[in-house]
Amino acid sequence: MKLICPVCGKTYDKPVQRCECGEPVEFERFKGEPYIGRSVWERFWDFWPVEPALEFSLGEGDTPLVKSRLGEELGVKLYLKNETVNPTWSFKDRGTFLAMSHALKAGYKTVGTVSTGNMAASVSAYATRAGLKAKILVSESASDEKLKAVSVYGGEVIRVLGDYGRLYFESLAIGEKLGIYFINSDNPFRVEGYKGIAFEIAEEISPDYVLIPTSSGGLFRGVVKGFIELHESRLIDRVPALIAVQAEGCSPICRAFSEGKARIERFESPKTIAKAIANPYPPSGNAVLKFLREFDWKCVSVGDDEILEAQRKLAGEGLFVQPASATGVAALRKLELPEGAKVVSILTGSGLKTLNDTPAGEIRECRLEELEKCLG
Ligand SMILES: *Cc1c(COP(=O)(O)O)cnc(C)c1O
């Protein structure tokens, strides 16, 4: 199986993580047919670059697609892909599981990642599950509170003092030297794992648009590749329009797109409540930009107030997501999509991970003696 650079086109026969030109690499496109099976891994068996190590699965994927009322006032049909129900409460588990399958097969004893949030927890959990050691590199500023959800699984959490932006590339280089397999945000196996989101959506509906909260760009690339492979396998008639959504306070991809630039530039002093999508220099940014241009897709950025409003509305439907995951619904309002369009928004991660950033709802107090009056 060859790897190919989606930006310059160079191909590789060995399992490299990045192209010599500095951009990510991805597996050539797969073609196949669906099978009957319990999990997305089995139903789309032809489409994975490595045999999924099902004995180490924690039940990631196969998440619900929920019809939402929130599209009604805008005249669109809105569906929510609820990724918050994954084993560590974000879609990262899909990619972690597939990359872990590769690490096991290739004989690695230790895996690693660079993250402070959902990916750190996911790699920590799946490493433990597969009996591998984990080295989780986090930034100087990561709060102790947040790191509890990572260290609880037993992975080694290391605060790295220094330029966090360089850590992504340094970890790949040093990992290769020491035999540690780093599963970072847009690792080629991780991106392949995200294709399952597209596969599952296509099993249920044929959307016109898919809204994707975008940080490193790994999720976006995975969902695009999934739909393209289904199309090339003649399993769907058309690829939906994909819309990258970023937070205004950190939107390097949207900025380069609207300014007509061919390459992203570092977003200085990022500041947003949507911390899970606040990568100032996304490692798959140029690859995402290329897709947006080629397909004439869109990039939308939303402000913190709009994000919090969308988070509240989603909670009002019974789905509590983190701010980053509410950006898709926040973007709907700005998009003016055609009447009756079928739209999927990916709810990427659970709100329980960011309780500190959540405005409190109303809480009343009542004396037991007055309960009847209180309830009346
Ligand atoms: C990782 C993450 C994203 C963005 O994914 P990328 O692959 O980095 O673009 C969006 N939302 C949540 C909750 C995440 O954890």
XYZ file of N, CA and C in Angstrom, residues 35-158:
372
model
N -19.901 -5.100 3.673
C -20.298 -6.434 4.132
C -21.309 -6.303 5.248
N -21.899 -7.430 5.614
C -22.767 -7.433 6.785
C -21.873 -7.662 7.987
N -22.008 -6.844 9.004
C -21.151 -6.998 10.179
C -21.660 -6.119 11.289
N -21.186 -6.367 12.486
C -21.697 -5.648 13.637
C -21.060 -4.254 13.737
N -19.768 -4.169 13.463
C -19.085 -2.890 13.645
C -18.729 -2.271 12.297
N -18.489 -0.961 12.323
C -18.094 -0.254 11.108
C -16.799 -0.844 10.549
N -15.935 -1.343 11.449
C -14.674 -1.947 11.006
C -14.934 -3.168 10.133
N -15.923 -3.955 10.507
C -16.235 -5.173 9.748
C -17.020 -4.863 8.475
N -17.981 -3.936 8.574
C -18.810 -3.639 7.399
C -17.990 -3.008 6.275
N -16.930 -2.265 6.640
C -16.118 -1.597 5.613
C -14.690 -2.157 5.575
N -14.613 -3.448 5.765
C -13.349 -4.184 5.885
C -12.361 -3.880 4.762
N -12.877 -3.670 3.538
C -11.995 -3.432 2.384
C -11.264 -2.093 2.451
N -11.718 -1.189 3.326
C -11.282 0.202 3.237
C -10.196 0.614 4.242
N -9.694 -0.316 5.050
C -8.696 0.080 6.062
C -7.284 -0.325 5.621
N -6.281 0.484 5.961
C -4.907 0.194 5.529
C -4.235 -0.885 6.375
N -4.852 -1.273 7.472
C -4.304 -2.314 8.338
C -5.504 -3.083 8.892
N -5.308 -4.359 9.172
C -6.424 -5.124 9.721
C -6.771 -4.602 11.118
N -8.020 -4.140 11.339
C -8.373 -3.620 12.665
C -8.203 -4.712 13.733
N -7.474 -4.398 14.815
C -7.208 -5.371 15.889
C -8.431 -5.444 16.802
N -9.474 -6.135 16.301
C -10.784 -6.079 16.958
C -10.771 -6.530 18.420
N -9.785 -7.390 18.772
C -9.742 -7.841 20.173
C -9.417 -6.699 21.126
N -8.870 -5.592 20.592
C -8.555 -4.443 21.449
C -9.533 -3.277 21.267
N -10.589 -3.519 20.498
C -11.584 -2.461 20.310
C -12.275 -2.173 21.642
N -12.648 -0.913 21.838
C -13.449 -0.554 23.008
C -14.869 -0.178 22.579
N -15.200 -0.508 21.334
C -16.540 -0.198 20.836
C -16.640 1.191 20.228
N -15.488 1.729 19.749
C -15.497 3.046 19.108
C -16.289 2.991 17.800
N -16.823 4.147 17.408
C -17.585 4.207 16.152
C -19.005 3.706 16.304
N -19.702 3.585 15.167
C -21.118 3.207 15.172
C -21.923 4.091 16.116
N -21.757 5.384 15.917
C -22.415 6.375 16.765
C -23.764 6.778 16.163
N -24.667 7.300 16.990
C -26.000 7.651 16.479
C -26.013 8.904 15.592
N -26.876 8.870 14.590
C -27.181 10.057 13.793
C -28.565 10.505 14.256
N -28.625 11.707 14.825
C -29.858 12.150 15.487
C -30.491 13.275 14.678
N -31.771 13.159 14.392
C -32.484 14.238 13.693
C -32.693 15.380 14.678
N -32.362 16.602 14.252
C -32.441 17.750 15.154
C -33.533 18.715 14.725
N -34.102 19.415 15.716
C -35.089 20.453 15.400
C -34.414 21.775 15.055
N -33.099 21.854 15.334
C -32.427 23.150 15.241
C -32.314 23.695 13.822
N -32.540 22.853 12.810
C -32.474 23.353 11.434
C -33.778 23.993 10.985
N -34.867 23.737 11.722
C -36.206 24.122 11.249
C -36.332 25.609 10.951
N -35.870 26.448 11.904
C -36.039 27.894 11.678
C -35.207 28.394 10.492
N -34.198 27.617 10.088
C -33.372 28.023 8.947
C -33.802 27.307 7.667
N -34.826 26.453 7.792
C -35.362 25.791 6.607
C -34.519 24.632 6.096
N -33.603 24.121 6.934
C -32.807 22.965 6.491
C -33.110 21.753 7.376
N -32.768 20.565 6.855
C -32.926 19.345 7.650
C -31.584 19.055 8.307
N -31.547 19.154 9.627
C -30.274 19.019 10.336
C -30.183 17.674 11.058
N -29.048 17.013 10.876
C -28.770 15.755 11.565
C -27.479 15.922 12.358
N -27.433 15.314 13.539
C -26.264 15.447 14.403
C -25.579 14.097 14.543
N -24.302 14.030 14.171
C -23.545 12.782 14.305
C -22.900 12.836 15.684
N -23.449 12.046 16.599
C -23.077 12.185 18.010
C -21.834 11.370 18.385
N -20.678 11.982 18.180
C -19.403 11.318 18.485
C -19.051 11.368 19.969
N -19.888 12.037 20.768
C -19.579 12.120 22.204
C -19.743 10.776 22.907
N -20.369 9.813 22.240
C -20.600 8.523 22.901
C -19.463 7.519 22.672
N -18.368 7.975 22.088
C -17.204 7.089 21.927
C -16.592 6.764 23.293
N -15.749 5.718 23.367
C -15.249 5.251 24.677
C -14.555 6.319 25.532
N -13.811 7.241 24.912
C -13.251 8.338 25.721
C -13.914 9.668 25.328
N -15.121 9.579 24.838
C -16.021 10.726 24.636
C -15.633 11.695 23.525
N -14.840 11.221 22.550
C -14.640 12.027 21.334
C -14.348 11.087 20.168
N -14.467 11.636 18.942
C -14.213 10.835 17.729
C -12.764 10.399 17.625
N -11.861 10.978 18.418
C -10.441 10.629 18.341
C -10.237 9.118 18.480
N -11.144 8.464 19.213
C -11.006 7.020 19.452
C -10.984 6.202 18.159
N -11.700 6.649 17.155
C -11.723 5.912 15.877
C -10.320 5.840 15.277
N -9.658 7.016 15.272
C -8.318 7.081 14.685
C -7.278 6.422 15.565
N -7.427 6.608 16.870
C -6.474 6.004 17.797
C -6.499 4.486 17.667
N -7.704 3.927 17.573
C -7.830 2.469 17.485
C -7.130 1.919 16.240
N -7.321 2.582 15.102
C -6.719 2.064 13.873
C -5.195 2.237 13.899
N -4.732 3.381 14.410
C -3.287 3.609 14.493
C -2.659 2.635 15.495
N -3.392 2.317 16.547
C -2.905 1.351 17.537
C -2.822 -0.042 16.897
N -3.759 -0.359 16.028
C -3.724 -1.638 15.308
C -2.438 -1.743 14.507
N -2.048 -0.627 13.886
C -0.791 -0.605 13.122
C 0.407 -0.765 14.054
N 0.410 0.001 15.148
C 1.554 -0.029 16.082
C 1.782 -1.452 16.597
N 0.686 -2.156 16.903
C 0.786 -3.535 17.406
C 1.376 -4.443 16.333
N 0.836 -4.310 15.123
C 1.277 -5.170 14.029
C 2.742 -4.929 13.700
N 3.156 -3.663 13.789
C 4.538 -3.313 13.455
C 5.497 -3.629 14.607
N 4.945 -4.084 15.737
C 5.796 -4.535 16.840
C 6.260 -3.460 17.809
N 5.651 -2.286 17.758
C 6.029 -1.236 18.716
C 5.593 -1.631 20.133
N 6.395 -1.218 21.113
C 6.044 -1.469 22.518
C 5.531 -0.201 23.189
N 5.866 0.944 22.564
C 5.482 2.239 23.138
C 4.883 3.129 22.051
N 3.793 3.814 22.403
C 3.216 4.796 21.496
C 3.212 6.151 22.202
N 2.972 7.193 21.441
C 2.944 8.521 22.040
C 1.995 9.429 21.295
N 1.756 10.601 21.874
C 1.010 11.631 21.158
C 1.357 12.990 21.746
N 0.996 14.033 21.001
C 1.183 15.408 21.453
C -0.200 16.026 21.520
N -0.669 16.269 22.732
C -2.036 16.771 22.894
C -2.249 17.123 24.350
N -3.233 17.929 24.635
C -3.563 18.157 26.042
C -4.985 17.733 26.322
N -5.689 17.342 25.294
C -7.114 17.130 25.495
C -7.579 15.754 25.105
N -8.505 15.731 24.156
C -9.180 14.492 23.799
C -8.254 13.429 23.237
N -7.290 13.843 22.440
C -6.408 12.854 21.821
C -5.501 12.208 22.869
N -5.063 13.012 23.836
C -4.208 12.491 24.906
C -4.944 11.402 25.685
N -6.190 11.678 26.044
C -6.975 10.698 26.792
C -7.189 9.440 25.954
N -7.475 9.640 24.674
C -7.761 8.518 23.792
C -6.536 7.609 23.636
N -5.379 8.192 23.369
C -4.166 7.373 23.180
C -3.807 6.673 24.488
N -3.962 7.381 25.593
C -3.667 6.804 26.900
C -4.550 5.569 27.157
N -5.838 5.699 26.858
C -6.781 4.599 27.089
C -6.494 3.402 26.179
N -6.300 3.652 24.902
C -6.114 2.545 23.958
C -4.754 1.866 24.126
N -3.744 2.634 24.564
C -2.440 2.016 24.823
C -2.574 1.022 25.970
N -3.222 1.447 27.031
C -3.452 0.569 28.179
C -4.203 -0.689 27.752
N -5.233 -0.472 26.970
C -6.072 -1.564 26.496
C -5.256 -2.609 25.706
N -4.313 -2.104 24.897
C -3.536 -3.002 24.034
C -2.256 -3.490 24.710
N -2.023 -3.058 25.943
C -0.825 -3.495 26.658
C 0.442 -2.790 26.201
N 0.317 -1.596 25.657
C 1.475 -0.815 25.241
C 1.724 0.313 26.242
N 2.973 0.786 26.264
C 3.285 1.962 27.083
C 2.887 3.204 26.297
N 2.528 4.275 27.033
C 2.171 5.529 26.356
C 2.980 6.685 26.914
N 3.479 7.522 26.003
C 4.169 8.767 26.391
C 3.321 9.913 25.853
N 2.715 10.634 26.764
C 1.817 11.700 26.346
C 2.490 13.049 26.607
N 2.823 13.744 25.544
C 3.521 15.020 25.673
C 2.508 16.165 25.694
N 2.541 16.929 26.776
C 1.570 18.012 26.914
C 2.309 19.344 27.061
N 1.567 20.427 26.855
C 2.187 21.755 26.913
C 2.373 22.179 28.362
N 3.242 23.161 28.526
C 3.530 23.744 29.820
C 2.248 24.204 30.523
N 1.311 24.739 29.720
C 0.149 25.410 30.307
C -1.032 24.471 30.576
N -0.916 23.192 30.212
C -2.048 22.280 30.410
C -2.394 22.200 31.908
N -3.680 22.381 32.224
C -4.067 22.400 33.642
C -4.077 20.987 34.235
N -3.755 20.897 35.526
C -3.756 19.604 36.218
C -5.125 18.936 36.108
N -6.160 19.769 36.190
C -7.531 19.283 36.132
C -7.772 18.484 34.840
N -7.350 19.090 33.731
C -7.556 18.485 32.420
C -6.750 17.182 32.276
N -5.590 17.167 32.896
C -4.700 16.020 32.717
C -5.140 14.796 33.508
N -6.073 14.996 34.435
C -6.594 13.843 35.187
C -7.219 12.816 34.255
N -7.962 13.305 33.268
C -8.651 12.407 32.331
C -7.653 11.671 31.434
N -6.400 12.079 31.492
C -5.357 11.439 30.688
C -4.569 10.450 31.550
N -4.129 10.936 32.711
C -3.235 10.133 33.546
C -3.968 8.974 34.221
N -5.275 9.084 34.344
C -6.036 8.026 35.025
C -5.837 6.659 34.361
N -5.602 6.651 33.057
C -5.436 5.379 32.343
C -4.053 4.764 32.556
N -3.152 5.564 33.130
C -1.836 5.013 33.437
C -0.733 5.401 32.479
N -1.063 6.133 31.428
C -0.017 6.590 30.503
C 0.901 7.585 31.198
N 2.146 7.679 30.694
C 3.085 8.624 31.287
C 2.847 10.011 30.682
N 2.505 10.968 31.521
C 2.221 12.320 31.035
C 3.436 13.205 31.284
N 3.957 13.807 30.213
C 5.182 14.610 30.327
C 4.903 16.044 29.871
